[in-house]
C-alpha atoms as an extended CHARMM CRD file, in Angstrom:
* protein
*
       188  EXT
         1         1  MET       CA             15.0750000000       -4.9070000000      -88.9950000000  PROA      1               0.0000000000
         2         2  VAL       CA             14.4160000000       -8.1260000000      -90.5830000000  PROA      2               0.0000000000
         3         3  ALA       CA             11.4870000000       -8.5660000000      -93.0890000000  PROA      3               0.0000000000
         4         4  ILE       CA              9.5100000000      -11.7840000000      -92.9750000000  PROA      4               0.0000000000
         5         5  HSD       CA              7.6250000000      -12.8560000000      -96.2260000000  PROA      5               0.0000000000
         6         6  PRO       CA              4.4660000000      -14.7440000000      -95.6850000000  PROA      6               0.0000000000
         7         7  SER       CA              5.8900000000      -17.8160000000      -97.4590000000  PROA      7               0.0000000000
         8         8  ASP       CA              8.3650000000      -18.0260000000      -94.4380000000  PROA      8               0.0000000000
         9         9  CYS       CA              5.4920000000      -18.6430000000      -92.1670000000  PROA      9               0.0000000000
        10        10  ARG       CA              5.2550000000      -22.4700000000      -92.8420000000  PROA      10              0.0000000000
        11        11  ASN       CA              3.6950000000      -23.5930000000      -89.5950000000  PROA      11              0.0000000000
        12        12  PHE       CA              0.7230000000      -21.1390000000      -90.0510000000  PROA      12              0.0000000000
        13        13  GLN       CA             -2.4390000000      -23.2450000000      -90.5830000000  PROA      13              0.0000000000
        14        14  GLY       CA             -5.4060000000      -21.4420000000      -91.9140000000  PROA      14              0.0000000000
        15        15  GLU       CA             -6.7820000000      -17.9450000000      -91.7610000000  PROA      15              0.0000000000
        16        16  ILE       CA             -7.5810000000      -16.0130000000      -88.7680000000  PROA      16              0.0000000000
        17        17  PRO       CA            -11.3890000000      -16.1070000000      -88.2260000000  PROA      17              0.0000000000
        18        18  LEU       CA            -13.1710000000      -12.6570000000      -88.5330000000  PROA      18              0.0000000000
        19        19  SER       CA            -16.2510000000      -13.6000000000      -86.9510000000  PROA      19              0.0000000000
        20        20  VAL       CA            -17.7960000000      -15.6920000000      -84.2140000000  PROA      20              0.0000000000
        21        21  PRO       CA            -19.4310000000      -18.7830000000      -86.1740000000  PROA      21              0.0000000000
        22        22  ASP       CA            -22.5420000000      -19.1200000000      -83.9450000000  PROA      22              0.0000000000
        23        23  ILE       CA            -23.5910000000      -15.5990000000      -84.5230000000  PROA      23              0.0000000000
        24        24  THR       CA            -24.8790000000      -15.4280000000      -88.1750000000  PROA      24              0.0000000000
        25        25  ILE       CA            -27.6310000000      -12.8010000000      -87.8880000000  PROA      25              0.0000000000
        26        26  PRO       CA            -27.7930000000       -9.3480000000      -86.2420000000  PROA      26              0.0000000000
        27        27  THR       CA            -28.1820000000      -10.0520000000      -82.5020000000  PROA      27              0.0000000000
        28        28  GLN       CA            -29.3470000000       -7.8160000000      -79.6000000000  PROA      28              0.0000000000
        29        29  PHE       CA            -27.1820000000       -7.5600000000      -76.4550000000  PROA      29              0.0000000000
        30        30  LEU       CA            -27.8170000000       -5.9440000000      -72.9110000000  PROA      30              0.0000000000
        31        31  THR       CA            -24.6290000000       -4.0730000000      -72.1270000000  PROA      31              0.0000000000
        32        32  PHE       CA            -23.4620000000       -3.2940000000      -68.5000000000  PROA      32              0.0000000000
        33        33  HSD       CA            -20.5550000000       -2.0870000000      -66.6160000000  PROA      33              0.0000000000
        34        34  LEU       CA            -18.1480000000       -3.9510000000      -64.3060000000  PROA      34              0.0000000000
        35        35  ALA       CA            -15.5190000000       -1.5570000000      -63.2060000000  PROA      35              0.0000000000
        36        36  LYS       CA            -14.3610000000        0.3650000000      -66.3550000000  PROA      36              0.0000000000
        37        37  GLU       CA            -15.1640000000       -2.5250000000      -68.7290000000  PROA      37              0.0000000000
        38        38  VAL       CA            -18.2870000000       -2.8600000000      -70.7790000000  PROA      38              0.0000000000
        39        39  PHE       CA            -19.8120000000       -6.5040000000      -70.9090000000  PROA      39              0.0000000000
        40        40  ALA       CA            -22.7270000000       -7.6250000000      -72.9000000000  PROA      40              0.0000000000
        41        41  ILE       CA            -25.1620000000      -10.7130000000      -72.5630000000  PROA      41              0.0000000000
        42        42  GLU       CA            -27.4110000000      -11.7500000000      -75.3930000000  PROA      42              0.0000000000
        43        43  ILE       CA            -30.9350000000      -10.3810000000      -74.8430000000  PROA      43              0.0000000000
        44        44  SER       CA            -32.4670000000      -13.7700000000      -75.2550000000  PROA      44              0.0000000000
        45        45  LYS       CA            -30.6700000000      -14.9970000000      -72.0520000000  PROA      45              0.0000000000
        46        46  ILE       CA            -31.9740000000      -12.0130000000      -70.0430000000  PROA      46              0.0000000000
        47        47  LYS       CA            -35.2640000000      -12.6280000000      -68.0290000000  PROA      47              0.0000000000
        48        48  GLU       CA            -35.2500000000       -9.0040000000      -66.4890000000  PROA      48              0.0000000000
        49        49  VAL       CA            -33.1270000000       -6.3600000000      -64.7830000000  PROA      49              0.0000000000
        50        50  LEU       CA            -34.0140000000       -5.3860000000      -61.1410000000  PROA      50              0.0000000000
        51        51  GLU       CA            -32.7010000000       -2.6120000000      -59.0310000000  PROA      51              0.0000000000
        52        52  TYR       CA            -30.2960000000       -3.8680000000      -56.1940000000  PROA      52              0.0000000000
        53        53  THR       CA            -32.0110000000       -5.1230000000      -53.1140000000  PROA      53              0.0000000000
        54        54  SER       CA            -30.9660000000       -6.5760000000      -49.8960000000  PROA      54              0.0000000000
        55        55  LEU       CA            -29.7070000000      -10.2340000000      -50.1650000000  PROA      55              0.0000000000
        56        56  THR       CA            -30.1860000000      -13.1620000000      -47.8970000000  PROA      56              0.0000000000
        57        57  LYS       CA            -26.6340000000      -14.5590000000      -47.2590000000  PROA      57              0.0000000000
        58        58  ILE       CA            -26.1290000000      -18.2040000000      -47.4500000000  PROA      58              0.0000000000
        59        59  PRO       CA            -23.1540000000      -19.7040000000      -45.3790000000  PROA      59              0.0000000000
        60        60  ARG       CA            -20.7080000000      -22.0430000000      -47.0080000000  PROA      60              0.0000000000
        61        61  THR       CA            -21.4360000000      -20.9000000000      -50.6650000000  PROA      61              0.0000000000
        62        62  PRO       CA            -18.6460000000      -19.8990000000      -53.1580000000  PROA      62              0.0000000000
        63        63  ASP       CA            -16.9800000000      -16.4630000000      -52.7480000000  PROA      63              0.0000000000
        64        64  PHE       CA            -18.8250000000      -15.1040000000      -55.7650000000  PROA      64              0.0000000000
        65        65  MET       CA            -22.1970000000      -15.9150000000      -54.3660000000  PROA      65              0.0000000000
        66        66  CYS       CA            -23.6850000000      -12.8110000000      -52.5670000000  PROA      66              0.0000000000
        67        67  GLY       CA            -26.9210000000      -14.5990000000      -51.4330000000  PROA      67              0.0000000000
        68        68  VAL       CA            -30.3090000000      -15.0130000000      -52.5960000000  PROA      68              0.0000000000
        69        69  ILE       CA            -33.4180000000      -12.8730000000      -53.5210000000  PROA      69              0.0000000000
        70        70  ASN       CA            -37.1000000000      -13.6290000000      -53.3170000000  PROA      70              0.0000000000
        71        71  LEU       CA            -38.2830000000      -13.1200000000      -56.9280000000  PROA      71              0.0000000000
        72        72  ARG       CA            -42.0210000000      -13.3870000000      -57.0670000000  PROA      72              0.0000000000
        73        73  GLY       CA            -41.9500000000      -16.3370000000      -54.6460000000  PROA      73              0.0000000000
        74        74  SER       CA            -38.9260000000      -17.9830000000      -56.1990000000  PROA      74              0.0000000000
        75        75  VAL       CA            -35.4580000000      -18.2640000000      -54.5040000000  PROA      75              0.0000000000
        76        76  VAL       CA            -32.9990000000      -16.8800000000      -57.0410000000  PROA      76              0.0000000000
        77        77  PRO       CA            -29.0930000000      -17.1050000000      -56.1310000000  PROA      77              0.0000000000
        78        78  VAL       CA            -27.3410000000      -13.7950000000      -56.9120000000  PROA      78              0.0000000000
        79        79  VAL       CA            -23.6310000000      -13.7680000000      -57.9490000000  PROA      79              0.0000000000
        80        80  ASP       CA            -21.0480000000      -10.9870000000      -57.9700000000  PROA      80              0.0000000000
        81        81  LEU       CA            -19.4860000000      -11.2140000000      -61.4880000000  PROA      81              0.0000000000
        82        82  ARG       CA            -16.6530000000       -8.9070000000      -60.2670000000  PROA      82              0.0000000000
        83        83  ILE       CA            -15.5330000000      -11.6240000000      -57.9770000000  PROA      83              0.0000000000
        84        84  LYS       CA            -16.0930000000      -14.3090000000      -60.4560000000  PROA      84              0.0000000000
        85        85  PHE       CA            -13.8540000000      -12.3970000000      -62.8120000000  PROA      85              0.0000000000
        86        86  GLY       CA            -11.1770000000      -11.7440000000      -60.4480000000  PROA      86              0.0000000000
        87        87  MET       CA            -12.0000000000       -7.9780000000      -60.1660000000  PROA      87              0.0000000000
        88        88  PRO       CA            -12.0520000000       -6.1480000000      -56.9050000000  PROA      88              0.0000000000
        89        89  LYS       CA            -15.2560000000       -5.9170000000      -55.0100000000  PROA      89              0.0000000000
        90        90  ALA       CA            -17.1360000000       -2.5580000000      -55.2720000000  PROA      90              0.0000000000
        91        91  ASP       CA            -19.4130000000       -0.7340000000      -53.0310000000  PROA      91              0.0000000000
        92        92  ARG       CA            -23.1880000000       -0.7550000000      -54.0260000000  PROA      92              0.0000000000
        93        93  THR       CA            -24.4960000000        2.4100000000      -55.6690000000  PROA      93              0.0000000000
        94        94  VAL       CA            -27.7950000000        3.5720000000      -56.7340000000  PROA      94              0.0000000000
        95        95  ASN       CA            -26.8730000000        2.2590000000      -60.3020000000  PROA      95              0.0000000000
        96        96  THR       CA            -26.0640000000       -1.3180000000      -59.0200000000  PROA      96              0.0000000000
        97        97  CYS       CA            -28.4500000000       -3.7150000000      -60.5070000000  PROA      97              0.0000000000
        98        98  ILE       CA            -29.1950000000       -7.4430000000      -60.6900000000  PROA      98              0.0000000000
        99        99  ILE       CA            -29.6170000000       -8.9250000000      -64.1450000000  PROA      99              0.0000000000
       100       100  ILE       CA            -31.6610000000      -12.1270000000      -64.0280000000  PROA      100             0.0000000000
       101       101  ILE       CA            -30.2600000000      -14.4840000000      -66.4460000000  PROA      101             0.0000000000
       102       102  ASP       CA            -31.3230000000      -18.1800000000      -67.7250000000  PROA      102             0.0000000000
       103       103  VAL       CA            -28.0550000000      -20.2550000000      -67.7270000000  PROA      103             0.0000000000
       104       104  ILE       CA            -28.2110000000      -23.5210000000      -69.5200000000  PROA      104             0.0000000000
       105       105  GLN       CA            -25.9040000000      -26.4080000000      -69.0810000000  PROA      105             0.0000000000
       106       106  GLY       CA            -26.6820000000      -29.6530000000      -70.9470000000  PROA      106             0.0000000000
       107       107  GLU       CA            -30.4210000000      -30.1970000000      -70.3720000000  PROA      107             0.0000000000
       108       108  THR       CA            -30.5490000000      -28.1370000000      -66.9870000000  PROA      108             0.0000000000
       109       109  SER       CA            -31.8250000000      -24.4390000000      -66.9150000000  PROA      109             0.0000000000
       110       110  THR       CA            -30.8380000000      -22.4080000000      -63.9110000000  PROA      110             0.0000000000
       111       111  ILE       CA            -32.1130000000      -18.8520000000      -63.1730000000  PROA      111             0.0000000000
       112       112  ILE       CA            -29.4870000000      -16.6450000000      -61.5320000000  PROA      112             0.0000000000
       113       113  GLY       CA            -29.0500000000      -13.1600000000      -60.6260000000  PROA      113             0.0000000000
       114       114  ALA       CA            -25.7920000000      -11.3770000000      -61.6760000000  PROA      114             0.0000000000
       115       115  MET       CA            -24.7980000000       -8.0680000000      -60.0560000000  PROA      115             0.0000000000
       116       116  ALA       CA            -23.5510000000       -5.3450000000      -62.3680000000  PROA      116             0.0000000000
       117       117  ASP       CA            -22.2770000000       -1.9030000000      -61.5080000000  PROA      117             0.0000000000
       118       118  SER       CA            -24.8560000000       -0.3090000000      -63.9960000000  PROA      118             0.0000000000
       119       119  VAL       CA            -26.6900000000       -1.2570000000      -66.9980000000  PROA      119             0.0000000000
       120       120  LYS       CA            -25.8450000000        0.7580000000      -70.1220000000  PROA      120             0.0000000000
       121       121  GLU       CA            -28.2090000000       -0.1760000000      -72.9230000000  PROA      121             0.0000000000
       122       122  VAL       CA            -29.5170000000       -2.7850000000      -75.4520000000  PROA      122             0.0000000000
       123       123  MET       CA            -27.3550000000       -2.7370000000      -78.5250000000  PROA      123             0.0000000000
       124       124  GLU       CA            -27.6620000000       -4.8080000000      -81.6680000000  PROA      124             0.0000000000
       125       125  LEU       CA            -24.6180000000       -6.0300000000      -83.2960000000  PROA      125             0.0000000000
       126       126  ASP       CA            -24.2880000000       -7.4640000000      -86.9370000000  PROA      126             0.0000000000
       127       127  PRO       CA            -22.0800000000      -10.6300000000      -87.2280000000  PROA      127             0.0000000000
       128       128  SER       CA            -19.2570000000       -8.3980000000      -89.0000000000  PROA      128             0.0000000000
       129       129  GLN       CA            -19.0900000000       -6.4250000000      -85.8270000000  PROA      129             0.0000000000
       130       130  ILE       CA            -18.1610000000       -9.3480000000      -83.8370000000  PROA      130             0.0000000000
       131       131  ASP       CA            -14.6760000000      -10.7180000000      -83.4420000000  PROA      131             0.0000000000
       132       132  PRO       CA            -13.5570000000      -14.0190000000      -81.8020000000  PROA      132             0.0000000000
       133       133  PRO       CA            -12.0870000000      -13.5170000000      -78.2980000000  PROA      133             0.0000000000
       134       134  PRO       CA             -8.5580000000      -12.7050000000      -78.0320000000  PROA      134             0.0000000000
       135       135  LYS       CA             -6.2140000000      -15.4470000000      -76.8920000000  PROA      135             0.0000000000
       136       136  ILE       CA             -4.3890000000      -13.1810000000      -74.5760000000  PROA      136             0.0000000000
       137       137  GLY       CA             -4.7000000000       -9.6560000000      -72.9350000000  PROA      137             0.0000000000
       138       138  THR       CA             -8.1310000000       -9.5470000000      -71.7410000000  PROA      138             0.0000000000
       139       139  GLY       CA             -7.2470000000      -10.3950000000      -67.9800000000  PROA      139             0.0000000000
       140       140  MET       CA            -10.3070000000      -13.0460000000      -68.1080000000  PROA      140             0.0000000000
       141       141  ARG       CA            -10.5300000000      -16.4450000000      -69.2380000000  PROA      141             0.0000000000
       142       142  THR       CA            -11.5390000000      -16.5050000000      -72.8600000000  PROA      142             0.0000000000
       143       143  GLU       CA            -13.7550000000      -19.4970000000      -72.5870000000  PROA      143             0.0000000000
       144       144  TYR       CA            -16.2380000000      -17.1620000000      -70.8000000000  PROA      144             0.0000000000
       145       145  MET       CA            -16.4440000000      -15.0500000000      -73.8980000000  PROA      145             0.0000000000
       146       146  ARG       CA            -18.4170000000      -15.4170000000      -76.9360000000  PROA      146             0.0000000000
       147       147  GLY       CA            -16.4560000000      -12.6550000000      -78.7490000000  PROA      147             0.0000000000
       148       148  MET       CA            -15.6450000000       -9.0630000000      -78.7690000000  PROA      148             0.0000000000
       149       149  GLY       CA            -18.2530000000       -6.6730000000      -80.1540000000  PROA      149             0.0000000000
       150       150  LYS       CA            -17.0550000000       -3.3740000000      -81.8510000000  PROA      150             0.0000000000
       151       151  GLN       CA            -19.2020000000       -0.5080000000      -81.0720000000  PROA      151             0.0000000000
       152       152  GLY       CA            -17.5010000000        2.6290000000      -82.6260000000  PROA      152             0.0000000000
       153       153  ASN       CA            -14.0260000000        2.9570000000      -81.4460000000  PROA      153             0.0000000000
       154       154  HSD       CA            -14.7510000000        0.6140000000      -78.3930000000  PROA      154             0.0000000000
       155       155  PHE       CA            -14.8600000000       -3.1200000000      -77.5920000000  PROA      155             0.0000000000
       156       156  VAL       CA            -17.5640000000       -4.7470000000      -75.6240000000  PROA      156             0.0000000000
       157       157  LEU       CA            -16.8460000000       -8.0320000000      -74.0110000000  PROA      157             0.0000000000
       158       158  LEU       CA            -19.5700000000      -10.5930000000      -75.0850000000  PROA      158             0.0000000000
       159       159  LEU       CA            -20.1330000000      -13.1410000000      -72.2200000000  PROA      159             0.0000000000
       160       160  ASP       CA            -21.2970000000      -16.7320000000      -73.0250000000  PROA      160             0.0000000000
       161       161  THR       CA            -23.3100000000      -17.0010000000      -69.7510000000  PROA      161             0.0000000000
       162       162  ASP       CA            -23.7670000000      -20.9080000000      -70.2230000000  PROA      162             0.0000000000
       163       163  ARG       CA            -19.8210000000      -21.0730000000      -69.8330000000  PROA      163             0.0000000000
       164       164  VAL       CA            -19.1080000000      -18.6290000000      -67.0520000000  PROA      164             0.0000000000
       165       165  PHE       CA            -20.2800000000      -21.1450000000      -64.3210000000  PROA      165             0.0000000000
       166       166  SER       CA            -19.2530000000      -24.8520000000      -64.1810000000  PROA      166             0.0000000000
       167       167  LEU       CA            -21.6610000000      -27.3260000000      -63.5820000000  PROA      167             0.0000000000
       168       168  GLU       CA            -20.4190000000      -27.7260000000      -59.9690000000  PROA      168             0.0000000000
       169       169  GLU       CA            -20.8270000000      -24.1230000000      -59.3250000000  PROA      169             0.0000000000
       170       170  LEU       CA            -24.4260000000      -24.1320000000      -60.7460000000  PROA      170             0.0000000000
       171       171  ASN       CA            -25.1530000000      -26.9130000000      -58.5050000000  PROA      171             0.0000000000
       172       172  ALA       CA            -23.7410000000      -25.1700000000      -55.5590000000  PROA      172             0.0000000000
       173       173  LEU       CA            -26.0050000000      -22.0690000000      -56.4750000000  PROA      173             0.0000000000
       174       174  LYS       CA            -29.0910000000      -24.2430000000      -56.8560000000  PROA      174             0.0000000000
       175       175  ASN       CA            -28.4930000000      -26.0830000000      -53.6250000000  PROA      175             0.0000000000
       176       176  ALA       CA            -27.9220000000      -22.6020000000      -51.8570000000  PROA      176             0.0000000000
       177       177  GLY       CA            -31.3790000000      -21.6480000000      -53.3570000000  PROA      177             0.0000000000
       178       178  THR       CA            -33.0010000000      -24.8300000000      -52.1580000000  PROA      178             0.0000000000
       179       179  ALA       CA            -31.5990000000      -24.4500000000      -48.5700000000  PROA      179             0.0000000000
       180       180  ALA       CA            -32.8810000000      -20.6770000000      -48.4120000000  PROA      180             0.0000000000
       181       181  SER       CA            -36.1870000000      -21.8150000000      -49.5960000000  PROA      181             0.0000000000
       182       182  ARG       CA            -36.5930000000      -24.7350000000      -46.8870000000  PROA      182             0.0000000000
       183       183  LEU       CA            -35.4560000000      -22.1480000000      -44.2560000000  PROA      183             0.0000000000
       184       184  HSD       CA            -37.9640000000      -19.5910000000      -45.4990000000  PROA      184             0.0000000000
       185       185  GLU       CA            -40.6880000000      -22.3340000000      -45.5500000000  PROA      185             0.0000000000
       186       186  GLU       CA            -39.8270000000      -23.5970000000      -41.9850000000  PROA      186             0.0000000000
       187       187  ALA       CA            -39.8890000000      -19.7660000000      -40.8700000000  PROA      187             0.0000000000
       188       188  ALA       CA            -43.5020000000      -19.4900000000      -42.0440000000  PROA      188             0.0000000000
């Protein structure tokens, strides 16, 4: 075995960051399951959590878009995060829920529903409990992640909901919602 002295690492620039720069105070997150993984979204992005309900399918939408729901008179597009993240589709259960999220891109706010296998809990993480996302090994694109939360001996994938969907995808979701709203008005 060859030992390497730190001074031999001349190309190394700076230190490895041990926290996420935009999280500087204790922050609450809603945790939920997708397959066997635990994900979390900052609680300030969550509008509400709904039981799974029937969806109205919209033709010619992205694969990850399941359809739309009527949320107190507003048409809200619902996405399957499993499909968006390249996971296998799952059957709906009594624990399946829809997390209503406010996604912001630029100056535009879009309300979407994100399907989750189940909601776990609201937890608070100190900045010292959050590491930057790993560059490899998660099986998903790290630009979707704000960081990795440490909860005991387990990790929680902290999603950056403002980056999960591109502007084009958000426009497609909005357009589907608008089309569904028009169809509903015409039928009435």
